[in-house]
Tab-separated table of C-alpha atoms in Angstrom:
chain	number	residue	atom	x	y	z
A	461	MET	CA	-2.014	-2.968	-41.956
A	462	ARG	CA	1.365	-4.175	-40.177
A	463	TYR	CA	1.422	-8.024	-39.817
A	464	ILE	CA	3.781	-9.223	-36.915
A	465	ASP	CA	3.539	-12.972	-37.848
A	466	ALA	CA	4.612	-14.808	-33.519
A	467	PHE	CA	5.001	-18.047	-34.292
A	468	ASN	CA	6.519	-19.508	-37.342
A	469	HIS	CA	9.969	-22.141	-38.291
A	470	PHE	CA	13.466	-21.591	-39.594
A	471	PHE	CA	16.368	-23.295	-39.128
A	472	PRO	CA	19.950	-21.828	-39.334
A	473	GLU	CA	22.346	-22.741	-41.288
A	474	ARG	CA	25.151	-24.317	-38.806
A	475	PHE	CA	21.789	-25.490	-36.516
A	476	PHE	CA	20.191	-27.252	-39.192
A	477	ALA	CA	23.765	-29.211	-40.539
A	478	GLY	CA	23.402	-30.860	-37.046
A	479	VAL	CA	19.476	-31.689	-37.341
A	480	VAL	CA	19.922	-33.753	-40.667
A	481	GLU	CA	22.540	-35.839	-38.860
A	482	THR	CA	20.468	-36.871	-35.911
A	483	PRO	CA	18.499	-40.231	-36.318
A	484	ALA	CA	15.422	-38.108	-35.866
A	485	GLY	CA	16.514	-35.425	-38.404
A	486	GLN	CA	16.703	-38.511	-41.087
A	487	LYS	CA	12.922	-39.874	-40.592
A	488	ASP	CA	9.463	-38.880	-40.457
A	489	MET	CA	9.684	-35.092	-39.700
A	490	GLY	CA	13.351	-34.259	-40.817
A	491	LYS	CA	12.349	-36.257	-43.840
A	492	ARG	CA	9.078	-33.006	-44.269
A	493	VAL	CA	11.592	-30.326	-43.486
A	494	ARG	CA	14.072	-31.089	-46.320
A	495	GLY	CA	11.740	-31.011	-48.849
A	496	ILE	CA	10.871	-27.230	-47.448
A	497	PRO	CA	13.478	-24.415	-48.782
A	498	ALA	CA	11.997	-21.554	-46.680
A	499	LEU	CA	12.745	-23.581	-43.755
A	500	PHE	CA	16.333	-23.671	-43.818
A	501	ASP	CA	17.380	-21.604	-46.904
A	502	LEU	CA	17.193	-17.586	-45.933
A	503	ASP	CA	17.354	-16.080	-49.593
A	504	GLU	CA	14.363	-18.159	-49.853
A	505	ARG	CA	12.893	-17.128	-46.573
A	506	LEU	CA	13.815	-13.173	-47.104
A	507	ARG	CA	11.897	-13.278	-50.808
A	508	ILE	CA	8.796	-14.795	-48.911
A	509	VAL	CA	9.114	-12.288	-46.366
A	510	ASP	CA	9.812	-9.227	-48.106
A	511	SER	CA	6.688	-10.113	-51.104
A	512	PHE	CA	4.244	-8.889	-48.259
A	513	PRO	CA	4.062	-5.595	-47.673
A	514	ASP	CA	4.524	-4.066	-43.700
A	515	TYR	CA	5.187	-7.803	-42.731
A	516	SER	CA	7.602	-9.630	-40.651
A	517	GLN	CA	8.327	-12.559	-38.588
A	518	ILE	CA	9.236	-13.831	-34.964
A	519	LEU	CA	11.530	-16.872	-35.433
A	520	SER	CA	11.405	-19.585	-33.951
A	521	LEU	CA	13.329	-22.797	-34.053
A	522	SER	CA	11.303	-25.724	-35.944
A	523	MET	CA	10.593	-29.268	-34.967
A	524	PRO	CA	11.812	-32.147	-34.061
A	525	ALA	CA	12.622	-30.521	-30.507
A	526	ILE	CA	15.984	-30.381	-29.287
A	527	ASP	CA	15.130	-32.973	-26.500
A	528	ARG	CA	13.994	-35.535	-29.359
A	529	LEU	CA	16.702	-34.723	-31.000
A	530	TRP	CA	20.025	-34.606	-28.864
A	531	GLY	CA	20.347	-36.787	-25.019
A	532	PRO	CA	21.008	-34.211	-22.514
A	533	GLU	CA	24.288	-34.710	-22.865
A	534	ASP	CA	24.529	-32.713	-26.095
A	535	SER	CA	21.090	-30.587	-26.012
A	536	PRO	CA	22.737	-27.612	-23.990
A	537	GLU	CA	25.546	-27.054	-26.500
A	538	TRP	CA	22.999	-27.139	-29.944
A	539	ALA	CA	20.789	-24.880	-28.298
A	540	ARG	CA	23.136	-22.317	-27.747
A	541	ILE	CA	24.014	-22.251	-30.940
A	542	GLY	CA	20.628	-22.559	-32.764
A	543	ASN	CA	19.869	-19.692	-30.551
A	544	ASP	CA	22.877	-17.696	-30.669
A	545	GLU	CA	22.053	-18.025	-35.081
A	546	LEU	CA	18.401	-16.919	-34.235
A	547	ALA	CA	19.768	-13.589	-32.435
A	548	GLU	CA	22.571	-13.263	-35.354
A	549	LEU	CA	19.555	-13.262	-38.183
A	550	VAL	CA	17.765	-10.830	-36.573
A	551	ALA	CA	20.729	-8.521	-35.650
A	552	ARG	CA	21.612	-8.295	-39.404
A	553	HIS	CA	18.026	-8.379	-40.842
A	554	PRO	CA	15.639	-6.127	-38.540
A	555	GLN	CA	13.051	-4.848	-40.454
A	556	GLN	CA	12.454	-8.794	-41.752
A	557	PHE	CA	12.929	-10.341	-38.103
A	558	PRO	CA	12.314	-7.655	-35.267
A	559	GLY	CA	12.369	-10.531	-32.711
A	560	TYR	CA	13.137	-14.307	-31.957
A	561	ALA	CA	12.195	-17.077	-29.353
A	562	ALA	CA	15.045	-18.747	-27.559
A	563	SER	CA	14.655	-22.401	-27.583
A	564	LEU	CA	16.346	-24.385	-24.054
A	565	PRO	CA	17.462	-28.018	-23.706
A	566	MET	CA	14.521	-29.156	-21.902
A	567	ASN	CA	16.258	-32.939	-21.115
A	568	ALA	CA	18.744	-30.923	-19.226
A	569	PRO	CA	16.832	-28.672	-16.770
A	570	GLU	CA	19.523	-27.121	-15.174
A	571	ALA	CA	21.305	-26.621	-18.298
A	572	ALA	CA	18.185	-25.287	-19.870
A	573	LEU	CA	17.560	-22.565	-16.763
A	574	ARG	CA	21.221	-21.479	-17.106
A	575	GLU	CA	19.913	-21.184	-21.104
A	576	ALA	CA	17.151	-19.160	-20.532
A	577	GLU	CA	19.305	-16.765	-18.143
A	578	ARG	CA	21.261	-16.380	-20.618
A	579	VAL	CA	18.935	-15.633	-23.629
A	580	LEU	CA	17.086	-13.501	-21.797
A	581	ARG	CA	19.503	-11.686	-20.855
A	582	ASN	CA	21.371	-11.191	-24.246
A	583	GLY	CA	17.774	-9.815	-25.423
A	584	ALA	CA	15.301	-13.048	-26.622
A	585	ASN	CA	11.782	-11.872	-27.266
A	586	ALA	CA	10.631	-14.945	-26.198
A	587	ILE	CA	11.302	-18.393	-25.480
A	588	GLN	CA	9.751	-21.717	-27.098
A	589	LEU	CA	8.943	-24.936	-25.194
A	590	HIS	CA	7.186	-27.745	-25.834
A	591	THR	CA	4.285	-29.198	-24.645
A	592	ASN	CA	5.856	-32.037	-23.185
A	593	VAL	CA	9.701	-32.954	-22.918
A	594	ASP	CA	10.512	-36.286	-25.005
A	595	GLY	CA	6.849	-37.661	-23.178
A	596	ALA	CA	7.119	-35.839	-19.926
A	597	PRO	CA	4.700	-33.198	-18.761
A	598	LEU	CA	5.583	-29.295	-18.543
A	599	ASP	CA	4.378	-29.534	-14.509
A	600	GLU	CA	7.167	-31.758	-13.088
A	601	GLU	CA	8.849	-30.030	-10.084
A	602	ARG	CA	12.479	-29.854	-11.876
A	603	PHE	CA	10.765	-27.661	-14.819
A	604	TRP	CA	9.761	-25.043	-11.989
A	605	PRO	CA	12.615	-23.132	-11.720
A	606	ILE	CA	12.140	-22.474	-15.807
A	607	PHE	CA	8.946	-20.963	-15.390
A	608	GLU	CA	9.891	-18.625	-12.732
A	609	VAL	CA	13.181	-16.955	-14.651
A	610	ILE	CA	10.936	-16.400	-17.495
A	611	ALA	CA	7.762	-15.348	-15.640
A	612	LYS	CA	10.329	-12.868	-14.076
A	613	SER	CA	11.973	-11.739	-17.416
A	614	GLY	CA	8.324	-10.365	-18.731
A	615	ARG	CA	8.518	-12.180	-21.785
A	616	PRO	CA	6.027	-15.159	-23.181
A	617	ILE	CA	6.336	-18.602	-23.695
A	618	LEU	CA	5.200	-19.171	-27.284
A	619	LEU	CA	3.892	-23.306	-26.314
A	620	HIS	CA	3.764	-25.199	-29.571
A	621	PRO	CA	2.260	-28.871	-28.942
A	622	ILE	CA	4.366	-32.209	-29.693
A	623	ARG	CA	2.974	-35.502	-30.088
A	624	THR	CA	5.196	-38.686	-31.250
A	625	ARG	CA	3.887	-41.712	-32.996
A	626	GLU	CA	4.832	-43.415	-29.841
A	627	MET	CA	2.234	-41.620	-28.233
A	628	ALA	CA	-0.553	-44.017	-29.566
A	629	ASP	CA	-4.471	-43.575	-30.402
A	630	TYR	CA	-5.217	-46.670	-28.576
A	631	ARG	CA	-4.161	-48.700	-25.684
A	632	ASN	CA	-3.508	-51.869	-26.882
A	633	GLU	CA	-1.411	-50.196	-30.179
A	634	THR	CA	2.206	-48.883	-30.049
A	635	LYS	CA	2.250	-46.307	-32.243
A	636	SER	CA	-0.172	-43.736	-33.808
A	637	LYS	CA	-1.592	-44.622	-37.277
A	638	TYR	CA	-2.382	-42.161	-40.059
A	639	GLU	CA	-0.781	-39.313	-38.352
A	640	ILE	CA	-3.332	-38.715	-36.286
A	641	ASN	CA	-0.854	-37.812	-33.768
A	642	SER	CA	-0.168	-34.716	-35.259
A	643	VAL	CA	-3.391	-33.692	-37.201
A	644	ILE	CA	-5.700	-33.638	-34.176
A	645	GLY	CA	-3.577	-35.247	-31.575
A	646	TRP	CA	-1.630	-31.449	-30.867
A	647	PRO	CA	-4.689	-29.242	-30.840
A	648	PHE	CA	-5.419	-32.157	-27.363
A	649	GLU	CA	-2.026	-31.753	-26.526
A	650	THR	CA	-2.085	-28.352	-26.398
A	651	GLY	CA	-5.501	-28.358	-24.409
A	652	ALA	CA	-3.772	-30.865	-21.643
A	653	ALA	CA	-0.379	-28.882	-21.634
A	654	LEU	CA	-2.421	-26.032	-20.591
A	655	ALA	CA	-4.462	-27.730	-17.940
A	656	ARG	CA	-1.191	-29.405	-16.407
A	657	LEU	CA	-0.242	-25.153	-16.164
A	658	VAL	CA	-3.060	-24.478	-14.330
A	659	PHE	CA	-3.852	-27.616	-11.560
A	660	SER	CA	-0.592	-27.557	-11.111
A	661	GLY	CA	-0.330	-24.449	-9.558
A	662	ILE	CA	2.598	-23.040	-11.763
A	663	ILE	CA	0.144	-20.277	-13.231
A	664	ASP	CA	-1.293	-19.418	-9.289
A	665	THR	CA	2.796	-19.499	-8.443
A	666	TYR	CA	4.028	-17.458	-10.936
A	667	PRO	CA	1.178	-15.191	-12.120
A	668	ASP	CA	3.290	-12.918	-14.293
A	669	LEU	CA	3.783	-15.719	-16.888
A	670	LYS	CA	2.190	-15.465	-20.068
A	671	VAL	CA	1.937	-18.162	-22.438
A	672	VAL	CA	0.908	-18.144	-26.272
A	673	SER	CA	-0.861	-21.313	-27.184
A	674	HIS	CA	-0.019	-22.166	-30.692
A	675	HIS	CA	-3.023	-22.732	-33.088
A	676	LEU	CA	-5.363	-20.678	-31.274
A	677	GLY	CA	-5.738	-23.207	-28.435
A	678	GLY	CA	-5.937	-25.693	-29.301
A	679	ILE	CA	-8.981	-27.887	-28.528
A	680	ILE	CA	-9.979	-25.678	-25.575
A	681	PRO	CA	-12.238	-22.749	-27.442
A	682	TYR	CA	-14.080	-24.600	-29.071
A	683	PHE	CA	-15.570	-26.512	-25.829
A	684	GLU	CA	-15.010	-23.932	-23.902
A	685	GLY	CA	-18.344	-25.054	-22.153
A	686	ARG	CA	-17.415	-28.519	-21.180
A	687	VAL	CA	-14.011	-26.770	-20.191
A	688	GLY	CA	-16.105	-24.818	-17.555
A	689	HIS	CA	-18.418	-26.979	-16.388
A	690	SER	CA	-16.855	-30.097	-16.496
A	691	TRP	CA	-13.615	-28.558	-14.216
A	692	ASP	CA	-16.035	-26.290	-12.309
A	693	GLN	CA	-17.231	-30.190	-11.080
A	694	LEU	CA	-13.091	-31.298	-10.116
A	695	GLY	CA	-13.871	-34.564	-8.934
A	696	SER	CA	-16.868	-35.747	-8.676
A	697	ARG	CA	-15.755	-38.257	-11.390
A	698	THR	CA	-12.424	-39.365	-9.665
A	699	SER	CA	-12.371	-41.641	-6.453
A	700	ASP	CA	-8.562	-42.100	-5.671
A	701	GLU	CA	-7.275	-38.853	-5.933
A	702	ASP	CA	-8.887	-35.569	-3.670
A	703	TYR	CA	-9.309	-33.136	-7.409
A	704	ALA	CA	-11.963	-31.556	-5.451
A	705	SER	CA	-9.528	-30.143	-2.803
A	706	ILE	CA	-7.832	-28.497	-5.746
A	707	LEU	CA	-10.912	-26.654	-6.716
A	708	LYS	CA	-10.406	-24.885	-3.079
A	709	ARG	CA	-6.903	-23.968	-3.619
A	710	LEU	CA	-6.941	-22.299	-6.914
A	711	LYS	CA	-7.354	-18.455	-6.657
A	712	LYS	CA	-10.020	-18.337	-9.852
A	713	ARG	CA	-12.536	-20.598	-11.476
A	714	PRO	CA	-10.116	-23.293	-13.964
A	715	LEU	CA	-11.859	-21.910	-16.995
A	716	ASP	CA	-11.211	-18.374	-15.576
A	717	TYR	CA	-7.345	-19.374	-16.335
A	718	PHE	CA	-7.586	-20.558	-19.579
A	719	LYS	CA	-8.818	-17.300	-20.771
A	720	GLU	CA	-5.559	-15.316	-19.402
A	721	PHE	CA	-3.612	-17.571	-21.755
A	722	TYR	CA	-2.743	-16.302	-25.418
A	723	GLY	CA	-3.804	-17.915	-28.517
A	724	ASP	CA	-2.227	-17.504	-32.158
A	725	THR	CA	-4.442	-17.297	-35.363
A	726	ALA	CA	-1.848	-20.102	-37.096
A	727	LEU	CA	-5.064	-22.152	-38.087
A	728	ALA	CA	-4.230	-23.120	-41.933
A	729	GLY	CA	-7.020	-19.951	-42.774
A	730	ALA	CA	-9.633	-21.481	-41.116
A	731	ARG	CA	-12.450	-18.904	-40.685
A	732	GLY	CA	-14.793	-20.583	-38.286
A	733	PRO	CA	-12.147	-21.660	-35.822
A	734	THR	CA	-10.440	-18.189	-35.846
A	735	ILE	CA	-13.839	-16.568	-34.829
A	736	CYS	CA	-14.016	-19.081	-31.979
A	737	GLY	CA	-10.889	-18.484	-30.569
A	738	ILE	CA	-10.941	-14.337	-30.608
A	739	SER	CA	-14.077	-14.905	-29.440
A	740	PHE	CA	-12.620	-16.768	-26.133
A	741	PHE	CA	-9.292	-15.193	-25.823
A	742	THR	CA	-10.820	-11.699	-26.793
A	743	PRO	CA	-8.610	-9.227	-29.087
A	744	ASP	CA	-6.582	-8.477	-26.420
A	745	ARG	CA	-4.782	-11.463	-26.218
A	746	VAL	CA	-4.657	-13.043	-29.733
A	747	LEU	CA	-1.366	-12.677	-31.854
A	748	PHE	CA	-1.341	-13.021	-35.708
A	749	ALA	CA	0.703	-15.859	-36.844
A	750	SER	CA	0.726	-17.989	-39.890
A	751	ASP	CA	3.012	-21.336	-39.090
A	752	CYS	CA	5.414	-20.124	-41.945
A	753	PRO	CA	6.243	-21.995	-44.227
A	754	PHE	CA	4.258	-25.157	-43.250
A	755	ASP	CA	1.462	-24.485	-46.344
A	756	PRO	CA	1.267	-26.740	-49.422
A	757	GLU	CA	2.972	-23.148	-51.178
A	758	LYS	CA	6.199	-23.839	-48.883
A	759	GLY	CA	5.893	-20.565	-47.446
A	760	THR	CA	3.273	-17.844	-49.063
A	761	GLY	CA	-0.187	-20.142	-48.471
A	762	TYR	CA	-0.651	-19.595	-44.877
A	763	ILE	CA	0.614	-16.243	-44.581
A	764	LYS	CA	-1.907	-15.210	-47.019
A	765	ALA	CA	-5.075	-17.513	-46.244
A	766	THR	CA	-4.331	-15.846	-42.486
A	767	ILE	CA	-4.498	-12.493	-43.746
A	768	ALA	CA	-7.290	-12.778	-45.632
A	769	VAL	CA	-9.603	-14.480	-42.864
A	770	LEU	CA	-8.383	-11.630	-40.779
A	771	GLU	CA	-9.657	-9.133	-43.600
A	772	SER	CA	-12.768	-10.768	-43.240
A	773	LEU	CA	-13.604	-10.377	-39.806
A	774	ASP	CA	-15.931	-7.566	-38.550
A	775	LEU	CA	-13.316	-6.240	-36.229
A	776	SER	CA	-12.882	-2.723	-34.892
A	777	GLU	CA	-9.841	-0.919	-36.245
A	778	GLU	CA	-8.211	-1.089	-32.594
A	779	ASP	CA	-9.215	-5.116	-32.184
A	780	ARG	CA	-7.572	-5.571	-35.929
A	781	ASN	CA	-4.653	-3.404	-34.312
A	782	LYS	CA	-4.118	-5.284	-31.564
A	783	ILE	CA	-4.156	-8.620	-33.105
A	784	CYS	CA	-2.092	-8.052	-36.514
A	785	HIS	CA	0.675	-6.246	-34.843
A	786	GLY	CA	-0.146	-4.514	-31.073
A	787	ASN	CA	-0.210	-7.650	-29.435
A	788	ALA	CA	3.206	-8.772	-30.400
A	789	ARG	CA	4.557	-5.887	-29.843
A	790	ARG	CA	3.764	-5.601	-26.077
A	791	LEU	CA	4.761	-8.958	-25.513
A	792	PHE	CA	7.865	-9.091	-27.242
A	793	GLY	CA	9.107	-5.934	-26.524
A	794	LEU	CA	9.169	-4.300	-29.839
A	795	ASP	CA	8.434	-0.857	-28.698
């Protein structure tokens, strides 16, 4: 079986050197990434990819997000550096890396718009966005032109969750504890970002927009019943805003929008949630992904575990092909 890994992460050489010099790159996530050679060592990454038969990766930059690393005066240049380095890797190693997802300096929206136009014109296969921009929601008006450009390109958004320690678990605290912000905060953050795309009207405005939600949609598939029936009654719990009028404005039932997003299989090899996510999105909207190299083995573990889960499922050959490589080929323009 051919596997195209839709969501995994790598730091090219020059970009990585810049990351480790930033304050954010020297603490928290920066502390973690320096301990994973396959995240920045190309030879090690190639060794891992080549250890699996008929396996390749669509590369994207790793965390922290560009807008967490540099201010708006520097982020456009570093986004260009990272994107150009990824494009060069794809050109040099097309068998291992058939495509890449470009990243944008979202804290400088006008520059982000120009960078999106540039990379999509030059062959980027996707755009990686995070679920917030240094704490700001993606549906703010300043970001809408970026969605328009991506929608017109036909290429997908790879939506990566980001929820920092500053986003506290409780109102009377200033920081999240015990890494709750990422371990269980990221799945919530994914659901929240998808909801903002739906209820803000972005999806109705740009109906051709394709969004691949990391970790198989976060909490959304698991709470399908609650998402469906509770948002069918939008406004029934709120008296100070007219949410009921949003239901009249939407062109579809809220749940139907969520089912039209895509999800990837990066679930650390968990079988039950994989079944749940495929059931929710259907095999037409699920892409194989591993989240390499953030497994305990530092590169191979999640790839092996995710392949094993998919091989254990009772899927038709047609559906298995869609999930493992067909949907990726179509969305990323690899055909």
